[in-house]
Coordinates of C-alpha atoms and ligand atoms in Angstrom, one line a residue:
X17 CA 124.3 42.9 147.6
X18 CA 124.6 42.4 143.8
X19 CA 123.5 38.9 144.2
X20 CA 120.5 40.0 146.2
X21 CA 119.5 42.6 143.5
X22 CA 119.8 40.2 140.6
X23 CA 117.8 37.7 142.6
X24 CA 115.1 40.3 143.2
X25 CA 115.1 41.1 139.4
X26 CA 114.7 37.4 138.7
X27 CA 111.8 37.3 141.0
X28 CA 109.8 40.1 139.5
X29 CA 109.1 38.8 136.0
X30 CA 107.9 35.5 137.5
X31 CA 105.7 37.4 139.8
X32 CA 104.2 39.4 137.0
X33 CA 103.6 36.2 134.9
X34 CA 101.7 34.8 137.8
X35 CA 99.6 37.9 138.2
X36 CA 98.9 38.0 134.5
X37 CA 97.9 34.3 134.6
X38 CA 95.6 34.9 137.6
X39 CA 93.8 37.8 135.9
X40 CA 93.0 35.9 132.7
X41 CA 89.2 35.7 132.6
X42 CA 87.7 32.2 133.1
X43 CA 85.8 30.7 130.1
X44 CA 82.2 31.8 130.2
X45 CA 79.6 29.2 131.2
X46 CA 75.9 29.2 130.5
X47 CA 74.8 29.3 134.1
X48 CA 77.8 31.2 135.4
X49 CA 78.6 28.5 138.0
X50 CA 81.6 27.0 136.2
X51 CA 82.9 30.4 135.5
X52 CA 82.4 31.4 139.2
X53 CA 84.3 28.3 140.4
X54 CA 87.1 28.9 137.8
X55 CA 87.3 32.5 139.1
X56 CA 87.3 31.3 142.6
X57 CA 90.0 28.7 141.8
X58 CA 92.0 31.4 140.1
X59 CA 91.6 33.8 143.1
X60 CA 92.7 31.0 145.5
X61 CA 95.7 30.2 143.2
X62 CA 96.6 33.9 143.2
X63 CA 96.4 33.9 147.0
X64 CA 98.6 30.9 147.3
X65 CA 101.0 32.1 144.8
X66 CA 101.3 35.6 146.2
X67 CA 101.9 34.2 149.7
X68 CA 104.8 32.1 148.4
X69 CA 106.1 35.2 146.6
X70 CA 105.6 37.3 149.8
X71 CA 107.8 34.9 151.7
X72 CA 110.5 35.2 149.0
X73 CA 110.3 38.9 149.0
X74 CA 110.5 38.9 152.9
X75 CA 113.5 36.7 152.8
X76 CA 115.2 39.0 150.2
X77 CA 114.3 42.0 152.2
X78 CA 115.9 40.4 155.3
X79 CA 119.0 39.5 153.3
X80 CA 119.5 43.1 152.1
X81 CA 118.9 44.5 155.6
X82 CA 121.2 42.0 157.2
X83 CA 123.8 42.7 154.6
X84 CA 123.8 46.5 155.3
X85 CA 123.7 45.9 159.1
X86 CA 126.6 43.5 158.8
X87 CA 128.6 46.1 156.7
X88 CA 127.9 48.8 159.3
X89 CA 128.9 46.5 162.1
X90 CA 132.1 45.5 160.4
X91 CA 133.1 49.1 159.9
X92 CA 132.3 50.0 163.5
X93 CA 134.3 47.0 164.8
X94 CA 137.2 47.9 162.6
X95 CA 137.1 51.4 164.2
X96 CA 136.9 50.0 167.6
X97 CA 139.9 47.8 167.1
X98 CA 141.9 50.8 165.9
X99 CA 140.8 52.8 168.8
X100 CA 141.6 50.3 171.4
X101 CA 145.0 49.6 170.0
X102 CA 145.7 53.3 170.0
X103 CA 144.7 53.6 173.6
X104 CA 146.7 50.6 174.6
X105 CA 149.8 51.9 172.8
X106 CA 149.4 55.3 174.4
X107 CA 149.7 53.6 177.9
X108 CA 152.5 51.3 176.8
X109 CA 156.2 51.7 177.0
X110 CA 156.8 51.6 173.2
X111 CA 158.7 54.0 171.0
X112 CA 156.8 56.0 168.4
X113 CA 158.4 54.1 165.6
X114 CA 157.3 50.9 167.2
X115 CA 153.8 52.3 167.7
X116 CA 153.5 53.2 164.0
X117 CA 154.8 49.7 163.1
X118 CA 152.1 48.1 165.2
X119 CA 149.3 50.3 163.8
X120 CA 150.6 49.4 160.2
X121 CA 150.4 45.8 161.3
X122 CA 146.8 46.2 162.3
X123 CA 145.9 47.8 159.0
X124 CA 147.7 44.9 157.2
X125 CA 145.6 42.4 159.2
X126 CA 142.4 44.4 158.5
X127 CA 143.1 44.2 154.7
X128 CA 143.9 40.6 155.0
X129 CA 140.7 40.0 156.9
X130 CA 138.7 42.0 154.3
X131 CA 140.1 39.8 151.6
X132 CA 139.3 36.7 153.6
X133 CA 135.8 37.9 154.1
X134 CA 135.4 38.3 150.4
X135 CA 137.0 34.8 149.8
X136 CA 134.4 32.1 149.5
X137 CA 135.9 29.7 151.9
X138 CA 135.5 26.0 151.2
X139 CA 136.8 22.6 152.2
X140 CA 139.4 22.8 149.4
X141 CA 141.2 25.5 151.5
X142 CA 142.1 22.8 154.0
X143 CA 144.2 19.6 154.0
X144 CA 142.2 17.0 155.7
X145 CA 144.0 15.0 158.2
X146 CA 143.2 12.5 161.0
X147 CA 139.6 11.9 162.3
X148 CA 139.5 12.8 165.9
X149 CA 135.7 12.4 166.6
X150 CA 132.5 11.1 165.3
X151 CA 128.9 12.2 166.2
X152 CA 125.5 11.6 165.2
X153 CA 125.7 14.2 162.3
X154 CA 129.1 13.9 161.0
X155 CA 132.8 13.9 162.1
X156 CA 135.5 16.0 163.5
X157 CA 138.9 16.0 161.8
X158 CA 142.2 17.6 162.3
X159 CA 143.0 19.8 159.3
X160 CA 145.5 22.2 158.1
X161 CA 144.7 25.5 156.2
X162 CA 146.7 25.3 153.0
X163 CA 147.4 29.1 152.8
X164 CA 148.7 29.5 156.3
X165 CA 149.6 26.0 157.5
X166 CA 147.5 26.6 160.7
X167 CA 146.1 23.6 162.2
X168 CA 142.3 23.4 163.2
X169 CA 139.6 21.0 164.1
X170 CA 137.1 20.8 161.3
X171 CA 133.5 19.7 162.3
X172 CA 131.5 18.5 159.3
X173 CA 127.8 18.1 159.6
X174 CA 125.5 16.4 157.0
X175 CA 122.8 18.8 156.0
X176 CA 120.3 16.2 154.9
X177 CA 120.7 14.5 158.3
X178 CA 120.2 17.8 160.2
X179 CA 117.0 18.5 158.1
X180 CA 115.8 14.9 158.5
X181 CA 116.1 15.2 162.3
X182 CA 114.8 18.7 162.6
X183 CA 118.2 20.0 163.9
X184 CA 118.5 23.1 161.7
X185 CA 117.8 25.6 164.5
X186 CA 120.1 23.7 166.7
X187 CA 123.1 23.8 164.4
X188 CA 122.4 27.5 163.8
X189 CA 122.4 28.0 167.5
X190 CA 125.8 26.3 167.8
X191 CA 127.3 28.6 165.2
X192 CA 125.8 31.7 166.7
X193 CA 126.9 30.8 170.2
X194 CA 130.5 29.9 169.2
X195 CA 130.7 33.2 167.2
X196 CA 129.3 35.3 170.0
X197 CA 130.8 34.0 173.2
X198 CA 134.4 35.0 174.0
X199 CA 135.5 32.9 176.9
X200 CA 138.7 30.9 177.6
X201 CA 136.3 28.1 178.6
X202 CA 134.5 27.9 175.3
X203 CA 136.0 26.4 172.1
X204 CA 136.9 29.2 169.7
X205 CA 135.3 29.2 166.3
X206 CA 137.4 30.7 163.5
X207 CA 135.0 30.3 160.6
X208 CA 132.0 28.4 159.3
X209 CA 131.0 27.7 155.8
X210 CA 128.9 25.2 153.7
X211 CA 128.8 23.4 150.5
X212 CA 125.8 21.7 148.9
X213 CA 126.1 18.6 151.2
X214 CA 127.7 19.7 154.4
X215 CA 128.1 22.4 157.0
X216 CA 131.6 23.1 158.4
X217 CA 132.8 24.6 161.6
X218 CA 136.6 25.4 161.7
X219 CA 137.5 25.5 165.4
X220 CA 140.6 25.7 167.5
X221 CA 142.1 22.2 167.9
X222 CA 142.2 21.1 171.5
X223 CA 144.8 18.3 171.5
X224 CA 144.2 17.2 175.2
X225 CA 141.3 14.9 174.2
X226 CA 137.9 15.0 175.9
X227 CA 136.8 14.3 179.4
X228 CA 135.1 11.0 178.4
X229 CA 138.4 9.6 177.2
X230 CA 140.2 10.9 180.4
X231 CA 137.6 9.3 182.6
X232 CA 137.9 6.0 180.8
X233 CA 141.6 6.1 181.3
X234 CA 141.5 7.1 184.9
X235 CA 138.4 5.2 186.2
X236 CA 137.8 7.8 188.9
X237 CA 139.4 11.1 189.8
X238 CA 140.3 12.4 193.3
X239 CA 138.2 15.1 194.9
X240 CA 140.9 17.7 194.1
X241 CA 141.2 16.6 190.5
X242 CA 137.4 16.6 190.1
X243 CA 137.2 20.0 191.8
X244 CA 139.5 21.6 189.2
X245 CA 137.4 20.3 186.2
X246 CA 134.0 20.9 187.9
X247 CA 135.1 24.4 188.7
X248 CA 136.2 25.1 185.1
X249 CA 133.0 23.6 183.8
X250 CA 131.0 26.0 186.0
X251 CA 132.9 28.9 184.5
X252 CA 132.2 27.6 181.0
X253 CA 128.4 27.2 181.7
X254 CA 128.4 30.5 183.4
X255 CA 129.7 32.2 180.3
X256 CA 127.1 30.7 178.0
X257 CA 124.2 31.5 180.5
X258 CA 125.4 35.0 180.6
X259 CA 124.6 35.1 176.9
X260 CA 121.2 33.6 177.6
X261 CA 122.0 30.3 176.0
X262 CA 121.3 26.9 177.5
X263 CA 123.5 24.0 176.4
X264 CA 121.1 21.2 177.4
X265 CA 123.6 18.4 176.4
X266 CA 126.6 19.0 178.7
X267 CA 128.4 15.6 179.0
X268 CA 132.1 14.5 179.4
X269 CA 132.3 14.1 175.6
X270 CA 131.7 17.8 175.2
X271 CA 134.4 18.8 177.7
X272 CA 137.6 19.2 175.8
X273 CA 141.1 19.7 177.1
X274 CA 143.6 22.2 175.6
X275 CA 147.3 21.6 175.4
X276 CA 147.8 22.7 179.0
X277 CA 144.9 20.6 180.3
X278 CA 142.5 23.4 180.8
X279 CA 138.9 22.6 180.0
X280 CA 136.7 24.1 177.1
X281 CA 133.1 23.4 176.5
X282 CA 132.1 22.4 172.9
X283 CA 129.2 21.0 170.9
X284 CA 126.4 23.5 171.2
X285 CA 122.9 23.1 170.0
X286 CA 122.9 19.5 168.9
X287 CA 120.5 18.3 171.5
X288 CA 120.1 14.8 170.2
X289 CA 118.2 13.3 173.1
X290 CA 115.5 15.9 172.6
X291 CA 114.8 14.4 169.3
X292 CA 111.9 12.1 170.4
X293 CA 112.4 9.8 167.5
X294 CA 115.6 8.6 169.3
X295 CA 113.6 7.8 172.4
X296 CA 110.5 6.3 171.0
X297 CA 108.7 5.8 174.3
X298 CA 109.6 9.1 175.8
X299 CA 106.0 9.9 176.6
X300 CA 106.0 6.9 178.9
X301 CA 108.3 8.9 181.1
X302 CA 105.6 11.2 182.1
X303 CA 103.7 8.3 183.4
X304 CA 106.8 7.0 185.1
X305 CA 107.6 10.3 186.7
X306 CA 104.0 10.7 188.1
X307 CA 103.1 7.3 189.1
X308 CA 106.2 5.3 190.0
X309 CA 107.9 5.6 193.3
X310 CA 109.1 2.1 193.2
X311 CA 112.6 1.6 191.7
X312 CA 111.7 -1.9 190.5
X313 CA 109.2 -0.5 188.0
X314 CA 111.7 1.7 186.3
X315 CA 112.9 -0.9 183.9
X316 CA 116.3 -1.3 185.2
X317 CA 117.3 -5.0 185.1
X318 CA 119.3 -4.8 188.2
X319 CA 116.5 -3.5 190.3
X320 CA 113.6 -5.2 188.5
X321 CA 114.8 -8.5 189.8
X322 CA 114.8 -8.2 193.6
X323 CA 116.8 -11.5 194.0
X324 CA 119.6 -10.3 191.7
X325 CA 122.6 -9.2 193.7
X326 CA 123.5 -5.5 193.5
X327 CA 126.6 -4.8 191.4
X328 CA 129.6 -3.5 193.4
X329 CA 131.0 -0.1 192.4
X330 CA 133.7 -1.8 190.5
X331 CA 131.3 -4.1 188.6
X332 CA 129.1 -1.2 187.7
X333 CA 132.1 0.7 186.6
X334 CA 133.4 -2.0 184.3
X335 CA 129.9 -2.4 182.9
X336 CA 129.7 1.3 182.2
X337 CA 133.0 1.5 180.5
X338 CA 132.2 -1.5 178.3
X339 CA 129.1 0.4 177.0
X340 CA 130.3 3.9 177.1
X341 CA 132.0 4.4 173.7
X342 CA 129.2 2.5 171.9
X343 CA 126.7 4.8 173.5
X344 CA 128.7 7.9 172.7
X345 CA 128.9 7.0 168.9
X346 CA 125.4 5.8 168.6
X347 CA 122.9 8.0 166.9
X348 CA 120.9 8.1 170.1
X349 CA 123.8 9.2 172.3
X350 CA 123.7 8.8 176.0
X351 CA 121.0 10.4 178.1
X352 CA 122.9 9.9 181.3
X353 CA 123.5 13.6 181.9
X354 CA 120.1 15.0 180.8
X355 CA 118.0 16.8 183.4
X356 CA 114.6 15.3 184.1
X357 CA 112.7 18.4 183.1
X358 CA 114.4 18.2 179.7
X359 CA 113.4 14.6 179.3
X360 CA 109.8 15.3 180.3
X361 CA 109.7 18.3 177.9
X362 CA 107.7 20.3 180.4
X363 CA 109.6 23.6 179.9
X364 CA 113.0 24.1 181.3
X365 CA 115.6 26.8 181.9
X366 CA 119.3 27.2 182.5
X367 CA 119.1 25.0 185.7
X368 CA 119.1 21.9 183.4
X369 CA 122.9 22.6 182.8
X370 CA 123.5 22.5 186.5
X371 CA 121.9 19.0 186.7
X372 CA 124.3 17.8 184.0
X373 CA 127.2 19.2 186.1
X374 CA 126.0 17.1 189.1
X375 CA 125.8 14.0 187.0
X376 CA 129.3 14.6 185.6
X377 CA 130.7 15.3 189.1
X378 CA 129.2 12.1 190.3
X379 CA 130.8 10.2 187.5
X380 CA 134.3 11.8 188.2
X381 CA 134.1 10.7 191.8
X382 CA 132.3 7.3 191.5
X383 CA 133.4 6.1 188.0
X384 CA 130.0 5.9 186.3
X385 CA 127.0 8.3 186.0
X386 CA 124.4 8.3 188.8
X387 CA 121.5 6.9 186.7
X388 CA 123.4 4.4 184.5
X389 CA 121.4 1.5 183.4
X390 CA 121.5 -1.3 180.8
X391 CA 119.7 0.7 178.1
X392 CA 119.0 4.4 177.5
X393 CA 115.3 4.1 178.2
X394 CA 115.9 2.7 181.6
X395 CA 118.3 5.5 182.3
X396 CA 115.7 8.0 181.3
X397 CA 113.2 6.4 183.7
X398 CA 115.7 6.4 186.5
X399 CA 116.4 10.1 185.8
X400 CA 112.8 11.1 186.1
X401 CA 112.6 9.0 189.2
X402 CA 115.9 10.3 190.6
X403 CA 114.6 10.3 194.2
X404 CA 114.6 6.5 194.3
X405 CA 117.8 6.0 192.3
X406 CA 120.4 8.6 193.5
X407 CA 122.7 6.6 195.7
X408 CA 126.3 7.1 196.7
X409 CA 128.2 3.8 196.8
X410 CA 130.0 3.4 200.1
X411 CA 133.1 2.2 198.4
X412 CA 133.5 5.5 196.7
X413 CA 134.0 7.2 200.1
X414 CA 132.9 10.7 199.0
X415 CA 133.3 13.6 201.5
X416 CA 130.2 15.1 203.0
X417 CA 130.6 18.3 201.1
X418 CA 130.9 16.4 197.7
X419 CA 127.7 14.4 198.5
X420 CA 125.9 17.6 199.5
X421 CA 126.8 19.5 196.4
X422 CA 125.8 16.5 194.2
X423 CA 122.5 16.2 196.0
X424 CA 121.9 19.9 195.5
X425 CA 122.6 19.7 191.8
X426 CA 120.7 16.4 191.2
X427 CA 117.3 17.5 192.5
X428 CA 114.1 19.3 191.6
X429 CA 114.5 22.5 189.6
X430 CA 113.0 24.7 192.3
X431 CA 115.5 23.5 194.9
X432 CA 118.5 23.2 192.6
X433 CA 121.6 25.1 193.5
X434 CA 122.5 27.5 190.7
X435 CA 119.0 28.6 190.0
X436 CA 119.9 32.2 191.1
X437 CA 123.2 32.0 189.2
X438 CA 126.6 30.3 189.2
X439 CA 127.7 32.3 192.3
X440 CA 125.5 30.0 194.4
X441 CA 127.4 26.9 193.3
X442 CA 130.8 28.7 193.6
X443 CA 130.0 29.5 197.2
X444 CA 129.4 25.9 198.1
X445 CA 131.8 24.6 200.9
X446 CA 133.2 21.9 198.5
X447 CA 134.9 24.7 196.6
X448 CA 136.4 26.4 199.7
X449 CA 139.9 27.8 198.7
X450 CA 139.2 27.7 194.9
X451 CA 140.5 30.9 193.4
X452 CA 138.0 31.3 190.6
X453 CA 139.6 34.3 188.8
X454 CA 143.0 32.6 188.8
X455 CA 141.8 29.1 187.7
X456 CA 142.8 29.4 184.1
X457 CA 146.3 30.5 185.0
X458 CA 146.8 27.6 187.4
X459 CA 148.4 24.3 186.5
X460 CA 145.7 21.9 185.4
X461 CA 145.0 18.6 187.3
X462 CA 146.5 16.6 184.4
X463 CA 148.8 17.9 181.7
X464 CA 148.1 16.0 178.6
X465 CA 151.0 14.6 176.6
X466 CA 151.1 16.4 173.3
X467 CA 154.2 16.1 171.1
X468 CA 153.5 18.4 168.2
X469 CA 150.6 20.3 166.7
X470 CA 149.3 17.3 164.7
X471 CA 149.5 14.9 167.7
X472 CA 146.2 13.1 168.1
X473 CA 147.3 10.5 170.7
X474 CA 144.6 11.8 173.2
X475 CA 141.9 10.7 170.9
X476 CA 140.3 7.4 169.9
X477 CA 141.5 6.0 166.6
X478 CA 138.7 6.2 164.0
X479 CA 138.6 4.2 160.8
X480 CA 138.3 6.2 157.6
X481 CA 135.1 5.0 156.0
X482 CA 136.1 6.5 152.7
X483 CA 139.1 8.5 151.6
X484 CA 138.9 12.1 152.9
X485 CA 136.9 13.8 150.3
X486 CA 138.3 17.0 148.9
X487 CA 134.9 17.8 147.1
X488 CA 135.1 21.2 145.5
X489 CA 132.8 23.8 147.0
X490 CA 134.2 26.6 145.0
X491 CA 133.8 25.5 141.4
X492 CA 131.3 27.8 139.7
X493 CA 129.3 30.6 141.2
X494 CA 128.2 29.7 144.7
X495 CA 124.5 30.3 144.0
X496 CA 124.5 27.5 141.4
X497 CA 125.9 25.1 144.0
X498 CA 123.1 25.5 146.5
X499 CA 120.1 23.3 146.4
X500 CA 116.6 24.6 147.3
X501 CA 117.0 23.1 150.7
X502 CA 119.7 25.6 151.6
X503 CA 117.2 28.2 152.5
X504 CA 117.5 26.5 155.9
X505 CA 121.2 27.3 156.2
X506 CA 121.2 31.0 154.9
X507 CA 123.7 33.1 157.0
X508 CA 125.7 30.1 158.3
X509 CA 129.0 31.5 157.0
X510 CA 131.2 33.3 159.5
X511 CA 134.7 34.5 159.7
X512 CA 136.4 35.5 162.9
X513 CA 139.1 38.3 162.8
X514 CA 141.3 36.1 164.9
X515 CA 141.8 33.8 161.9
X516 CA 144.2 36.5 160.5
X517 CA 146.0 36.9 163.9
X518 CA 149.2 35.2 164.9
X519 CA 148.7 33.9 168.4
X520 CA 152.3 32.9 168.9
X521 CA 154.2 36.2 169.6
X522 CA 154.5 37.7 173.0
X523 CA 152.1 40.4 174.4
X524 CA 152.6 43.8 175.6
X525 CA 152.4 42.7 179.3
X526 CA 155.5 40.6 178.6
X527 CA 157.2 43.5 176.9
X528 CA 156.6 45.6 180.0
X529 CA 157.8 42.8 182.3
X530 CA 161.1 42.2 180.6
X531 CA 161.6 45.8 179.7
X532 CA 164.2 44.8 177.2
X533 CA 163.4 44.4 173.5
X534 CA 161.9 41.1 172.7
X535 CA 159.9 40.2 169.7
X536 CA 157.3 42.8 168.6
X537 CA 153.9 42.5 170.3
X538 CA 151.1 41.5 168.0
X539 CA 147.8 43.1 167.7
X540 CA 146.2 40.0 169.2
X541 CA 148.4 39.9 172.2
X542 CA 147.7 43.6 172.8
X543 CA 144.0 42.9 172.7
X544 CA 144.4 39.9 175.0
X545 CA 146.1 42.0 177.6
X546 CA 143.6 44.7 177.4
X547 CA 141.9 45.5 180.8
X548 CA 138.3 44.3 180.7
X549 CA 137.2 47.9 181.2
X550 CA 138.9 48.7 177.9
X551 CA 136.6 46.3 176.1
X552 CA 133.1 47.0 174.9
X553 CA 130.5 46.1 177.5
X554 CA 130.0 42.7 176.1
X555 CA 133.7 42.1 176.1
X556 CA 133.6 40.2 172.9
X557 CA 134.2 42.5 169.9
X558 CA 136.7 40.2 168.4
X559 CA 134.3 37.4 168.1
X560 CA 131.4 39.5 167.1
X561 CA 132.4 39.8 163.5
X562 CA 129.6 40.0 161.0
X563 CA 128.2 37.0 159.3
X564 CA 128.8 36.9 155.7
X565 CA 125.2 36.3 154.5
X566 CA 124.5 34.0 151.7
X567 CA 121.4 34.0 149.6
X568 CA 120.5 30.8 148.0
X569 CA 119.1 30.6 144.5
X570 CA 115.8 29.4 145.8
X571 CA 114.1 30.4 149.0
X572 CA 111.3 27.9 149.1
X573 CA 109.7 28.0 152.5
X574 CA 110.6 24.8 154.4
X575 CA 108.8 23.0 157.2
X576 CA 112.2 22.3 158.8
X577 CA 113.3 25.9 159.4
X578 CA 110.8 26.8 162.0
X579 CA 111.8 26.9 165.6
X580 CA 109.8 24.6 167.8
X581 CA 107.9 26.2 170.6
X582 CA 110.0 24.4 173.0
X583 CA 113.2 25.7 171.5
X584 CA 112.0 29.3 171.4
X585 CA 110.8 28.9 175.0
X586 CA 114.1 27.7 176.0
X587 CA 115.9 30.4 174.2
X588 CA 113.7 33.2 175.6
X589 CA 114.4 32.3 179.2
Ligands
ATP619 N1 137.8 21.6 168.6 C1 138.0 20.3 168.9 N2 139.3 19.9 169.2 C2 139.6 18.6 169.4 N3 138.7 17.6 169.4 C3 137.4 17.9 169.1 C4 137.0 19.3 168.9 N4 135.7 19.3 168.7 C5 135.2 18.0 168.8 N5 136.3 17.2 169.1 C6 136.3 15.7 169.2 O1 135.2 15.2 168.5 C7 134.2 14.6 169.4 C8 132.8 14.8 168.8 O2 132.6 16.3 168.7 P1 131.2 16.9 168.9 O3 130.6 16.4 170.1 O4 131.3 18.3 168.8 O5 130.5 16.2 167.6 P2 129.0 15.9 167.4 O6 128.9 15.4 166.0 O7 128.2 17.2 167.6 O8 128.8 14.9 168.5 P3 127.5 14.5 169.3 O9 127.0 13.2 168.7 O10 128.0 14.3 170.8 O11 126.5 15.6 169.2 C9 134.4 15.2 170.8 O12 134.0 14.4 171.8 C10 136.0 15.4 170.7 O13 136.6 14.2 171.1

C-alpha cells in the first residue's frame, strides 16, 4: 500500500511537468502556420503523454484495488479456517483442553503465515539441489527450504525467454491455475516469486518421476495398468475443466507420479506448440487438412515412399524411443499429443484435452503415439489428417473396448467423447468396474522406488550447465530490483497457507479410528478430513489465498502483456 502511494506521488510531479510543458505557447510565426503546427505537435504530444500516464494511473489504481481486495479476502479466509476448525472440533471426540490446544495451534500457524506473507521470498531461502527436469523456458530442481528443511521442486523460468516467445499470459495462467485448483490430481503450488531475471514456482516434489520416463522404461503397459493412469488423468483433466481452464499441452512429460505412484498433472499454460515460430510452416497445415486425403502427401517418409516396407510395431517403438528425449528437451517440444483443432488454430475448447488423453492412451498400449513421424512437422500433418493415419498395429492386440475408446477420443471435435463432460468418458465400457471415487485410495499400478525425500532415481540425470546460482533476490528494496519489463509479471507472487502446515501428523479420522491417544491432530489433517459439504462451495479455500501484489518501479505498457484473441477465446469457453 505504502509502495503504491509513494509510487503515485512520484507519478504526479512528472505528470504536472508534462502538462506544464505542453501548455508552453509555441513561438509566434509571421503567418501563424508554424505556430499552428507547433501547437498541433504540442497537443499531439500532450495526448500521447497523457495516454501513457493514464495507463500508469490505471495500473496503480488496479494495484490499490487488488491490494484491498486481497486483504479482505485474506481476513475472510482466516475467519473461515477458524470457523471450520471449530465446527470440526465440536463434532470430534477431543477433550476441551485438546480443543484449546488445537485452536492455539491454528492461531500460531496464522501468525506464521502472516509473517511469511510479509517476508519477501527469494531464491536465497532455498538450498538448490539436483536438477530433475529441463524445459523450453528453464529448469526444475529439487530444493530445500533453509528455514524449515522442507523439500520442494523449484521450477525456474527465464523472464526474457517468456517475453521473447510471448508466453507471459501462459505463465500467469499456470500460476493462477495451480493456486486455484485444489485436487489430489493436480501438483500443489506452495508459493511463487520472482527476481529480476527469473520467475519461480515452488511446488510439491513428486519423486515417482514422470509418465514419459515410466513409458520409456516399460515400453508398453497392460490394459489394466493403462486403465489406472488413464482414469487418474481423466480426474485430473476434469478438475481443471471444472475451473474453466484448458490445458492444451497434456503429454506424458506432464503426468507426474507421487511417492505412492498416483498421478498428478503439471505444467500449465506453457503451450509451446502454439508458438507458431516453433512450427514455421504451420499455415501449411490448413491446406493439408483441407486438401489431402492421401497419406503419402503428408510428409511422412515411411508413407511417402510406397515401396518402403512399413515398420513393425517394435521397429517403430525403438525409433520413437530413440527420438523421444531429444524431442522432449528441444525448444520445439513434441506435437504428438496436440489436437488437430489446436494445431489449426481455428478455435478450440476443452475437448482438445480429451484428444491428448486418447493419444497418451494409444502410446501406453502400443508403445508410441498414434501420429509419430520422423519430424514434428510431419507429425502435425498426420494429426490434421488423422482419418488416414490412425491405425492400430495388429501386434499390439488391443481389446475392442480400448480401440473403441481411442477412436472416440481421436476424432473430430463434434463427435469426440467427453464433449458433454468427463462423465461420458467415465461411462465407457473400457472403464467397467473402475471405482472412480476410490481411485486415489487404491494401490497404484506401479509403486515407484523412493528411498528418501531427496531421492531422484526416477528422473533423468541432467548436467549442471553452471554451478547452481544463489543470486540474491533480496538485497535492497525490491522495487529497485525490478526492471521496466516486470510490468508483465505484476502479481506473480503467491503464498499458500499450506506452506506453514505440517503434513506428517495423523488426522482426526485416525484419532477416531484408534480411539486411543496418538499424536495430536494437526490443523491440516483436520481440514483434510473435513466433509466436502463442510467446505466452501468451491472446496478450495486453502489454495485460494491471496496474491501478494507487487508493483514495479515502472509500469511501461508492453506489447507482450496483451492476451491474444486466441487465448482469451480459449479461456472464455
Ligand atoms: N513438482 C515436480 N516434482 C517432480 N518433478 C517435476 C515437478 N515438476 C516438474 N518436474 C520434472 O521436470 C520436468 C519438466 O517440467 P515442466 O514440464 O513443468 O517444465 P517446462 O519447463 O514447463 O517443460 P515444457 O518444456 O514441457 O513446457 C517434468 O517432465 C518432470 O520430470
